[in-house]
CSV table of C-alpha atoms and ligand atoms in Angstrom, one decimal:
chain,number,residue,atom,x,y,z
T,16,MET,CA,-29.0,17.7,-18.9
T,17,SER,CA,-27.8,16.4,-15.2
T,18,SER,CA,-24.5,13.9,-15.5
T,19,LYS,CA,-24.9,10.6,-13.7
T,20,ILE,CA,-23.2,9.2,-12.1
T,21,ALA,CA,-23.1,5.5,-10.5
T,22,VAL,CA,-21.1,4.0,-8.1
T,23,ILE,CA,-20.5,0.0,-7.4
T,24,GLY,CA,-20.5,-1.7,-3.8
T,25,TYR,CA,-21.6,-0.3,-1.3
T,26,GLY,CA,-19.4,-1.1,1.5
T,27,VAL,CA,-17.2,1.2,3.8
T,28,VAL,CA,-15.7,3.4,0.9
T,29,GLY,CA,-18.6,2.8,-1.3
T,30,SER,CA,-20.8,4.4,1.3
T,31,GLY,CA,-18.8,6.3,1.9
T,32,THR,CA,-18.8,8.2,-1.3
T,33,VAL,CA,-22.2,8.4,-2.3
T,34,GLU,CA,-22.3,10.6,1.8
T,35,LEU,CA,-19.4,12.7,1.1
T,36,PHE,CA,-20.7,13.8,-3.1
T,37,GLU,CA,-24.7,13.9,-0.8
T,38,THR,CA,-23.1,16.1,1.5
T,39,ASN,CA,-20.4,18.5,-0.6
T,40,LYS,CA,-23.5,18.1,-3.4
T,41,GLU,CA,-24.0,22.3,-4.0
T,42,GLN,CA,-19.8,22.7,-3.7
T,43,ILE,CA,-19.7,19.7,-6.6
T,44,VAL,CA,-22.2,21.1,-8.8
T,45,LYS,CA,-21.0,24.3,-8.6
T,46,GLY,CA,-17.1,23.2,-9.6
T,47,ILE,CA,-18.4,21.6,-12.3
T,48,GLY,CA,-21.3,24.0,-14.3
T,49,ARG,CA,-23.6,20.8,-14.5
T,50,ASP,CA,-26.4,18.8,-12.5
T,51,VAL,CA,-25.1,15.6,-11.2
T,52,GLU,CA,-26.4,12.8,-9.9
T,53,ILE,CA,-25.7,9.4,-8.1
T,54,LYS,CA,-28.1,7.3,-10.4
T,55,TYR,CA,-27.6,3.4,-9.7
T,56,ILE,CA,-25.8,1.9,-6.7
T,57,LEU,CA,-25.2,-0.9,-7.6
T,58,ASP,CA,-24.3,-4.1,-4.7
T,59,LEU,CA,-26.0,-7.8,-4.4
T,60,LYS,CA,-27.3,-7.0,-0.3
T,61,ASP,CA,-30.0,-4.9,0.9
T,62,PHE,CA,-30.0,-2.1,2.6
T,63,PRO,CA,-33.8,-1.5,2.5
T,64,ASP,CA,-33.8,1.2,4.9
T,65,SER,CA,-30.7,3.0,3.8
T,66,PRO,CA,-32.1,7.4,2.4
T,67,TYR,CA,-30.8,5.9,-1.2
T,68,ALA,CA,-32.6,2.7,-1.5
T,69,ASP,CA,-34.3,4.1,-4.5
T,70,LYS,CA,-30.9,4.0,-6.5
T,71,MET,CA,-30.4,0.5,-5.2
T,72,ILE,CA,-30.1,-2.1,-8.2
T,73,LYS,CA,-28.3,-5.5,-8.9
T,74,ASP,CA,-28.2,-6.3,-12.2
T,75,PHE,CA,-25.0,-4.3,-13.3
T,76,ASN,CA,-26.3,-4.0,-17.3
T,77,ILE,CA,-28.5,-1.4,-16.2
T,78,ILE,CA,-25.6,0.5,-15.4
T,79,LEU,CA,-23.6,-0.4,-19.0
T,80,ASN,CA,-26.1,-0.2,-20.5
T,81,ASP,CA,-27.9,3.6,-19.1
T,82,PRO,CA,-26.2,5.8,-22.0
T,83,GLU,CA,-27.3,8.9,-18.9
T,84,VAL,CA,-23.6,7.9,-17.1
T,85,GLU,CA,-21.5,9.0,-17.6
T,86,VAL,CA,-18.7,7.9,-14.6
T,87,VAL,CA,-19.2,4.5,-12.2
T,88,ALA,CA,-16.9,4.9,-9.0
T,89,GLU,CA,-15.5,1.1,-8.7
T,90,VAL,CA,-15.9,0.5,-5.6
T,91,VAL,CA,-16.3,-3.2,-4.9
T,92,GLY,CA,-12.9,-4.5,-4.8
T,93,GLY,CA,-11.5,-7.7,-6.4
T,94,ALA,CA,-9.9,-8.6,-9.3
T,95,THR,CA,-12.3,-10.9,-11.4
T,96,PHE,CA,-16.1,-9.4,-11.1
T,97,ALA,CA,-14.4,-5.7,-11.0
T,98,TYR,CA,-12.0,-7.1,-13.7
T,99,ASN,CA,-15.3,-8.0,-15.6
T,100,TYR,CA,-17.2,-4.7,-14.9
T,101,THR,CA,-14.3,-2.2,-15.4
T,102,LYS,CA,-13.1,-3.5,-19.0
T,103,ALA,CA,-17.2,-3.2,-20.0
T,104,LEU,CA,-17.8,0.0,-19.1
T,105,LEU,CA,-14.5,1.2,-20.2
T,106,GLU,CA,-14.9,-0.2,-24.0
T,107,ASN,CA,-18.2,1.6,-24.2
T,108,GLY,CA,-16.7,4.3,-23.1
T,109,LYS,CA,-17.6,5.5,-19.7
T,110,SER,CA,-14.9,7.0,-17.3
T,111,VAL,CA,-14.0,4.4,-13.6
T,112,VAL,CA,-12.4,5.6,-10.5
T,113,THR,CA,-11.3,3.4,-7.9
T,114,SER,CA,-10.6,3.0,-4.9
T,115,ASN,CA,-9.3,-1.4,-6.4
T,116,LYS,CA,-6.0,-1.7,-6.0
T,117,GLU,CA,-5.6,-5.0,-6.4
T,118,LEU,CA,-7.4,-4.4,-10.0
T,119,VAL,CA,-4.9,-1.3,-10.5
T,120,ALA,CA,-1.9,-2.8,-9.5
T,121,ARG,CA,-2.2,-6.6,-11.9
T,122,LYS,CA,-4.6,-4.6,-14.4
T,123,GLY,CA,-3.1,-1.3,-14.4
T,124,ALA,CA,-1.6,-1.7,-17.9
T,125,GLU,CA,-4.7,-3.5,-20.1
T,126,LEU,CA,-7.3,-0.9,-18.2
T,127,LEU,CA,-5.4,2.6,-18.6
T,128,ARG,CA,-5.4,2.2,-23.0
T,129,ILE,CA,-8.5,0.8,-23.0
T,130,ALA,CA,-9.5,3.9,-21.7
T,131,LYS,CA,-7.2,5.7,-24.1
T,132,GLU,CA,-9.1,4.0,-27.2
T,133,HIS,CA,-12.2,5.0,-26.0
T,134,ASN,CA,-10.6,8.8,-25.2
T,135,CYS,CA,-12.6,8.0,-21.1
T,136,ASN,CA,-10.6,8.4,-18.3
T,137,TYR,CA,-9.6,5.6,-15.2
T,138,LEU,CA,-8.9,7.0,-12.2
T,139,PHE,CA,-7.8,5.5,-9.4
T,140,GLU,CA,-5.9,8.3,-6.4
T,141,ALA,CA,-7.9,7.4,-3.7
T,142,SER,CA,-5.9,2.3,-4.8
T,143,VAL,CA,-2.8,4.1,-3.0
T,144,GLY,CA,-2.3,6.3,0.4
T,145,GLY,CA,-6.7,6.8,0.9
T,146,GLY,CA,-6.8,10.6,1.5
T,147,ILE,CA,-3.2,11.3,0.3
T,148,PRO,CA,-2.5,12.8,-2.8
T,149,ILE,CA,-0.3,11.0,-4.6
T,150,ILE,CA,-1.7,9.3,-7.6
T,151,ARG,CA,-1.7,13.3,-8.5
T,152,PRO,CA,1.3,15.0,-7.8
T,153,ILE,CA,3.7,12.0,-9.5
T,154,TYR,CA,2.0,11.9,-13.2
T,155,LYS,CA,1.3,15.9,-12.7
T,156,CYS,CA,3.3,18.0,-10.4
T,157,LEU,CA,6.1,15.8,-10.4
T,158,ALA,CA,6.2,15.2,-13.6
T,159,GLY,CA,9.4,17.0,-14.5
T,160,ASN,CA,11.1,15.0,-12.2
T,161,LYS,CA,13.6,11.9,-13.1
T,162,ILE,CA,11.8,9.7,-9.9
T,163,GLU,CA,15.1,8.3,-7.8
T,164,GLU,CA,13.0,6.5,-4.9
T,165,ILE,CA,9.8,5.4,-3.2
T,166,ALA,CA,9.3,5.0,-0.2
T,167,GLY,CA,6.4,5.3,2.2
T,168,ILE,CA,3.9,3.6,4.7
T,169,LEU,CA,1.3,2.8,3.1
T,170,ASN,CA,-1.2,0.6,5.2
T,171,GLY,CA,-3.3,1.9,7.8
T,172,THR,CA,-4.3,-0.9,9.5
T,173,THR,CA,-0.7,-2.0,10.0
T,174,ASN,CA,0.5,1.3,10.7
T,175,PHE,CA,-2.2,1.3,13.5
T,176,ILE,CA,-2.0,-2.1,14.3
T,177,LEU,CA,2.6,-1.8,15.0
T,178,THR,CA,1.4,2.0,17.0
T,179,LYS,CA,-0.8,0.5,19.4
T,180,MET,CA,1.3,-2.9,20.4
T,181,ILE,CA,4.4,0.0,20.6
T,182,ARG,CA,3.0,3.0,22.5
T,183,GLU,CA,-0.2,0.5,24.6
T,184,GLN,CA,1.3,-2.2,24.5
T,185,MET,CA,-2.3,-3.7,22.8
T,186,SER,CA,-2.4,-7.5,21.8
T,187,PHE,CA,-2.4,-8.0,18.1
T,188,GLU,CA,-5.4,-9.4,17.9
T,189,ASP,CA,-7.4,-6.7,19.7
T,190,ALA,CA,-5.4,-4.2,17.9
T,191,LEU,CA,-6.5,-5.9,14.7
T,192,LYS,CA,-10.5,-6.1,15.2
T,193,LEU,CA,-9.5,-2.5,16.1
T,194,ALA,CA,-8.7,-1.7,12.7
T,195,GLN,CA,-11.0,-3.7,11.3
T,196,GLU,CA,-14.5,-2.1,13.4
T,197,ASN,CA,-13.2,0.9,12.7
T,198,GLY,CA,-12.9,0.2,8.7
T,199,TYR,CA,-9.9,0.0,8.4
T,200,ALA,CA,-9.5,-3.2,7.2
T,201,GLU,CA,-9.1,-5.4,3.9
T,202,ALA,CA,-12.1,-7.7,3.2
T,203,ASP,CA,-9.9,-10.6,4.6
T,204,PRO,CA,-7.4,-8.2,7.1
T,205,THR,CA,-4.5,-10.9,5.6
T,206,ALA,CA,-3.7,-8.5,2.6
T,207,ASP,CA,-2.7,-6.5,5.1
T,208,VAL,CA,-1.4,-8.2,8.1
T,209,GLU,CA,0.9,-10.3,5.2
T,210,GLY,CA,1.9,-7.0,3.2
T,211,ILE,CA,0.1,-7.8,0.3
T,212,ASP,CA,-1.8,-4.6,0.0
T,213,ALA,CA,0.9,-2.6,0.0
T,214,CYS,CA,2.4,-4.0,-1.8
T,215,ARG,CA,0.6,-3.5,-4.3
T,216,LYS,CA,0.4,-0.1,-3.1
T,217,ILE,CA,4.2,0.1,-3.9
T,218,CYS,CA,3.7,-1.3,-7.2
T,219,ILE,CA,1.3,0.8,-8.4
T,220,LEU,CA,3.2,3.5,-7.2
T,221,GLY,CA,6.3,1.9,-8.7
T,222,SER,CA,4.6,1.6,-12.0
T,223,LEU,CA,3.6,5.6,-12.3
T,224,ALA,CA,6.6,6.4,-12.0
T,225,TYR,CA,9.0,3.6,-13.6
T,226,GLY,CA,5.8,4.0,-16.7
T,227,ARG,CA,6.3,-0.4,-16.5
T,228,GLN,CA,3.8,-2.9,-14.8
T,229,ILE,CA,5.5,-4.1,-11.7
T,230,ASP,CA,3.6,-7.2,-11.1
T,231,PRO,CA,2.7,-7.7,-7.1
T,232,ASP,CA,3.8,-11.0,-7.2
T,233,LYS,CA,7.3,-10.6,-8.4
T,234,ILE,CA,8.0,-8.3,-5.9
T,235,HIS,CA,9.2,-9.5,-2.7
T,236,CYS,CA,6.8,-9.2,0.3
T,237,SER,CA,7.0,-9.5,3.7
T,238,GLY,CA,4.2,-8.7,6.7
T,239,ILE,CA,4.3,-7.3,10.4
T,240,SER,CA,3.2,-11.0,11.6
T,241,ARG,CA,5.9,-12.6,12.6
T,242,ILE,CA,7.3,-9.4,14.7
T,243,LYS,CA,7.6,-10.0,18.5
T,244,MET,CA,7.8,-8.2,21.3
T,245,GLU,CA,11.4,-9.1,21.8
T,246,ASP,CA,12.2,-7.4,18.4
T,247,VAL,CA,10.4,-3.9,19.6
T,248,GLU,CA,12.1,-3.6,22.7
T,249,TYR,CA,15.7,-4.6,21.1
T,250,ALA,CA,14.4,-1.5,18.2
T,251,ASP,CA,14.0,1.1,21.0
T,252,VAL,CA,16.4,0.6,22.7
T,253,ALA,CA,19.0,0.9,20.2
T,254,GLY,CA,16.7,4.1,18.4
T,255,TYR,CA,14.2,2.5,16.3
T,256,VAL,CA,11.1,2.0,16.0
T,257,ILE,CA,9.4,-1.1,13.7
T,258,LYS,CA,7.4,0.4,10.6
T,259,LEU,CA,6.0,-1.9,7.8
T,260,VAL,CA,7.4,0.7,4.5
T,261,GLY,CA,7.8,-0.6,1.1
T,262,VAL,CA,10.7,0.9,-1.6
T,263,VAL,CA,10.5,0.9,-5.2
T,264,ARG,CA,14.0,2.8,-7.2
T,265,GLU,CA,14.9,1.9,-10.7
T,266,THR,CA,18.8,1.0,-10.1
T,267,GLU,CA,21.7,2.9,-12.4
T,268,ASP,CA,21.4,0.2,-15.3
T,269,GLY,CA,17.7,0.9,-15.5
T,270,LYS,CA,16.4,-1.4,-13.3
T,271,VAL,CA,13.0,-1.6,-10.7
T,272,SER,CA,13.3,-2.3,-6.9
T,273,ALA,CA,11.1,-2.8,-5.4
T,274,MET,CA,9.8,-4.8,-2.2
T,275,VAL,CA,7.9,-4.9,0.9
T,276,SER,CA,8.9,-5.5,4.2
T,277,PRO,CA,9.5,-4.5,8.1
T,278,ARG,CA,12.3,-1.9,9.0
T,279,PHE,CA,13.9,-0.3,11.7
T,280,VAL,CA,13.3,2.9,10.7
T,281,ASP,CA,16.0,5.7,12.6
T,282,LYS,CA,13.3,7.4,15.5
T,283,LYS,CA,14.6,10.4,13.7
T,284,HIS,CA,13.6,9.8,10.7
T,285,MET,CA,10.2,11.4,9.7
T,286,PHE,CA,8.6,7.8,8.8
T,287,SER,CA,9.3,6.8,12.8
T,288,HIS,CA,6.5,9.9,13.4
T,289,VAL,CA,4.1,8.3,11.2
T,290,ASP,CA,1.4,6.8,14.0
T,291,ASP,CA,-2.5,5.5,13.5
T,292,VAL,CA,-4.2,4.8,10.5
T,293,TYR,CA,-1.9,7.2,8.7
T,294,ASN,CA,0.1,6.9,6.1
T,295,ALA,CA,3.1,9.5,4.9
T,296,ILE,CA,4.9,8.4,1.3
T,297,CYS,CA,8.0,10.5,0.4
T,298,VAL,CA,8.8,11.4,-3.6
T,299,LYS,CA,12.6,11.5,-4.3
T,300,GLY,CA,12.6,13.9,-7.4
T,301,ASN,CA,16.4,14.7,-9.0
T,302,GLY,CA,14.9,18.1,-9.0
T,303,VAL,CA,12.8,19.0,-6.5
T,304,GLY,CA,14.7,16.2,-3.5
T,305,ASP,CA,12.0,14.7,-1.0
T,306,ALA,CA,8.7,15.9,-1.1
T,307,VAL,CA,6.5,14.1,1.3
T,308,PHE,CA,2.6,13.0,1.6
T,309,TYR,CA,1.0,12.6,4.9
T,310,GLY,CA,-2.5,11.9,5.6
T,311,ARG,CA,-5.0,9.3,6.7
T,312,GLY,CA,-4.5,5.7,4.8
T,313,ALA,CA,-7.2,4.0,5.5
T,314,GLY,CA,-11.0,4.7,6.8
T,315,LYS,CA,-14.1,5.2,5.1
T,316,LEU,CA,-14.2,9.7,4.4
T,317,PRO,CA,-10.4,9.9,3.6
T,318,THR,CA,-10.6,7.0,1.0
T,319,ALA,CA,-13.6,8.5,-0.4
T,320,SER,CA,-12.4,12.2,-0.4
T,321,ALA,CA,-10.2,10.7,-3.7
T,322,VAL,CA,-13.0,8.4,-4.9
T,323,VAL,CA,-15.0,11.7,-5.3
T,324,GLY,CA,-12.4,13.8,-6.4
T,325,ASP,CA,-11.6,11.9,-9.6
T,326,ILE,CA,-15.7,11.1,-10.1
T,327,ILE,CA,-15.3,14.8,-10.5
T,328,ASP,CA,-12.5,14.9,-12.3
T,329,ALA,CA,-13.5,12.9,-14.5
T,330,LEU,CA,-17.0,14.6,-14.8
T,331,LYS,CA,-15.2,17.6,-15.8
T,332,HIS,CA,-12.8,15.9,-19.1
T,333,LYS,CA,-15.7,14.3,-20.3
T,334,GLY,CA,-14.9,13.8,-23.7
T,335,THR,CA,-11.3,13.2,-23.8
T,336,HIS,CA,-8.7,11.6,-22.5
T,337,ILE,CA,-6.1,12.4,-20.0
T,338,GLY,CA,-3.4,10.6,-20.6
T,339,VAL,CA,-1.7,9.0,-17.3
T,340,SER,CA,-0.2,5.0,-18.6
T,341,TRP,CA,2.0,3.0,-18.3
T,342,ALA,CA,3.5,-0.2,-20.4
T,343,GLU,CA,3.5,-4.3,-19.7
T,344,SER,CA,6.0,-5.6,-17.7
T,345,GLU,CA,9.1,-6.5,-19.2
T,346,ALA,CA,10.6,-9.5,-18.9
T,347,ASP,CA,13.9,-9.0,-16.4
T,348,MET,CA,13.2,-5.4,-15.6
T,349,LEU,CA,13.1,-5.8,-11.7
T,350,LEU,CA,15.9,-6.3,-9.9
T,351,SER,CA,16.3,-10.0,-8.0
T,352,ARG,CA,16.0,-10.0,-4.2
T,353,ALA,CA,19.4,-12.0,-3.8
T,354,GLU,CA,21.3,-8.5,-5.5
T,355,GLU,CA,20.0,-5.5,-3.1
T,356,GLU,CA,22.1,-4.2,-0.2
T,357,SER,CA,21.1,-3.9,2.7
T,358,SER,CA,22.1,-3.7,6.6
T,359,VAL,CA,19.7,-6.2,8.7
T,360,TYR,CA,18.9,-6.6,12.5
T,361,VAL,CA,18.5,-10.5,12.8
T,362,ARG,CA,18.0,-12.4,16.4
T,363,VAL,CA,19.0,-16.1,17.2
T,364,LYS,CA,18.8,-18.2,20.0
T,365,GLY,CA,21.5,-20.5,21.5
T,366,SER,CA,21.3,-23.3,23.1
T,367,ASN,CA,21.3,-22.7,26.5
T,368,SER,CA,25.5,-24.0,26.8
T,369,ASP,CA,26.3,-21.9,24.3
T,370,SER,CA,28.4,-18.4,25.8
T,371,ILE,CA,26.8,-15.0,24.3
T,372,GLU,CA,31.3,-14.5,23.5
T,373,ASN,CA,31.8,-17.6,21.7
T,374,MET,CA,28.3,-16.1,19.7
T,375,LYS,CA,29.2,-12.4,19.3
T,376,SER,CA,33.1,-13.8,18.2
T,377,ALA,CA,31.9,-15.8,15.4
T,378,PHE,CA,29.3,-14.1,14.2
T,379,SER,CA,31.5,-11.0,13.9
T,380,SER,CA,33.8,-13.2,12.2
T,381,MET,CA,30.9,-14.1,9.5
T,382,PHE,CA,29.6,-11.2,8.8
T,383,GLY,CA,32.3,-7.8,9.2
T,384,LYS,CA,31.6,-5.2,12.0
T,385,LEU,CA,28.9,-5.8,14.2
T,386,ILE,CA,25.9,-3.7,16.2
T,387,PHE,CA,25.4,-5.5,19.0
T,388,LEU,CA,21.3,-4.7,20.9
T,389,GLU,CA,20.9,-4.6,24.7
T,390,ARG,CA,17.2,-5.3,25.8
T,391,ALA,CA,16.0,-5.4,29.9
T,392,ASN,CA,16.0,-9.0,31.1
T,393,ARG,CA,17.8,-10.3,27.7
T,394,PRO,CA,17.9,-14.3,28.1
T,395,ASP,CA,21.6,-15.4,28.3
T,396,ASN,CA,21.3,-17.9,25.1
T,397,GLU,CA,19.6,-14.9,23.3
T,398,LEU,CA,21.0,-12.3,21.0
T,399,ALA,CA,20.8,-10.2,18.9
T,400,PHE,CA,22.7,-7.3,15.6
T,401,ILE,CA,23.1,-5.2,13.0
T,402,THR,CA,24.8,-6.1,10.1
T,403,PRO,CA,27.1,-3.7,7.6
T,404,LYS,CA,25.2,-3.6,4.9
T,405,MET,CA,25.8,-6.3,2.2
T,406,LYS,CA,24.1,-8.1,-0.8
T,407,GLU,CA,20.7,-10.0,0.9
T,408,LYS,CA,22.5,-13.0,-0.5
T,409,GLU,CA,25.7,-13.1,1.5
T,410,ILE,CA,23.2,-12.2,4.2
T,411,ASP,CA,21.2,-15.5,3.3
T,412,ASN,CA,24.1,-18.0,2.9
T,413,ASN,CA,25.4,-16.0,6.3
T,414,LEU,CA,21.5,-16.2,8.2
T,415,THR,CA,22.1,-20.1,6.7
T,416,ILE,CA,25.6,-20.9,7.9
T,417,LEU,CA,24.4,-19.8,11.1
T,418,SER,CA,21.6,-21.6,11.5
T,419,HIS,CA,22.8,-24.8,11.8
T,420,THR,CA,23.7,-24.1,15.4
T,421,VAL,CA,21.1,-21.3,16.3
T,422,SER,CA,18.2,-20.8,15.8
T,423,ILE,CA,16.9,-17.7,14.0
T,424,GLU,CA,14.2,-16.6,15.3
T,425,SER,CA,14.5,-12.9,13.6
T,426,LYS,CA,15.8,-10.8,10.5
T,427,ILE,CA,13.8,-6.8,10.1
T,428,ARG,CA,16.2,-5.0,7.5
T,429,ILE,CA,17.5,-1.3,8.4
T,430,LEU,CA,16.0,1.6,6.6
O,18,LIG,N1,-6.7,-1.5,4.3
O,18,LIG,C1,-5.9,-0.8,3.5
O,18,LIG,C2,-5.4,-0.1,4.5
O,18,LIG,C3,-7.4,0.2,3.2
O,18,LIG,O1,-6.0,-0.6,5.9
O,18,LIG,O2,-4.0,0.3,4.5
O,18,LIG,C4,-6.5,1.2,2.3
O,18,LIG,O3,-6.1,1.1,1.3
C-alpha cells in the first residue's frame, strides 16, 4: 500500500517541499521501501496552472479525516491556524513535520507531548538553520554531552543584509528587498530585522538542549535596524564585523541564559566569515568540544531539504514515537539580563563644546579601562569605546548617567 503525504501551505517552503520531493521521489521511495505519494496540497489561494493543481484543496478536514494520510508537512507558518491544525493532526495519530519556528518555540512542549501520547511524531528540523542539520545532531549525535553553550548566526535575511551593507555598501532597504526576492525573508520581515526570528530559533535550540521550554517573549532580543554605517566602520577599524548572534547556555546554578543581539565579532572568529544567507551554529559539548554546523539558513530548496528529510524520517517511524521532547517552562529558570556579563561597544555624541579628552577621562573613571576606537573622518564630538566585561546592570547604570551629558548612539555587545 502507498503512504500518503499532505502539505499545508504552498508558499516558498511548501512549493519547494513538493518540488524536491517529486524530483527525488524514486530515491525516496527506494529508501522507505514502499510507495509514497503527495495526495493533498492545502492552500487558500488558487494555483490553476500548477502541475499539482489536481492535488490542491482548501478544506483542512479532508486531510484530517483521510486515514491514508500518514504525514503532514505544516509549512503555513504562524501560531494560530497552524497550532489548531497541528494539534488536531497529532491527536489523530498523524505525524507532522514543520519549518514553523514560531509554533515550535511557543508550543513545542505541548505538541511534542501530544505526539508522544498518540504514538506519532512532531519533527522540526527545518525550523532552525534552514537546510543545516542541527536539531537531530543535538538530540541524537550529541546526546552523550552536557551542552555548555550554543551560539549561532541564525537568521539568513539579516546576515544577507549585513553582508551587503558591509561588503557592497548597499542600503539597508535595497538589501532587504533582495532578500525578499530570494525568498529568505519572513512574510513580515520585521520578524527578521528585529531579531524575533533568531530569538525563536535560539529558544528552540535551548529548549532542546536544556529540556525546558524557553519562552521567546521572556528573553532579551534586539535586531539590526538601529545599526549605522558609523558602527560598521568603527568595528572594521578595530578588527571586528557586526553579526546578529543568538546565544544560549546553562549557568552553574542551573539557570538558562539566552539572548539575541547584534555583536561585534572578531575577524579571527569563524562567525566573521559566515556571509550572505549562510548560518553557522556552534554547539559546545563537554565531550565533543566545539562542533560547528554551517550551511544555507533560508531559501526555498535548502529549507525544503530539511522538511523532506523529516517526512522520510516520519514515514520510516510510522507507529513509533522518536522520543524528542522537552518540559514546559519553569518559573525563575531564566537568568535576568541585568545579571549577564558582557563587554560592550558604545558610541556617543557630545555637544560641540565637549572636549574628547575630557570625555575620555570622565568615562574611564566610570567604566575602568576602556579601549577607544577610531574611524576615518570621525567628527570631533563623537567618541566610541569598548568597555571591560561587566554586569549589564552596571553598564546600563553608567550609560544612564552618561545620557545626562551625551547622546548614546549605539550599544553593541562583543561576542
Ligand atoms: N526568514 C528566515 C531567515 C527564514 O531569514 O533566516 C529561515 O528560517
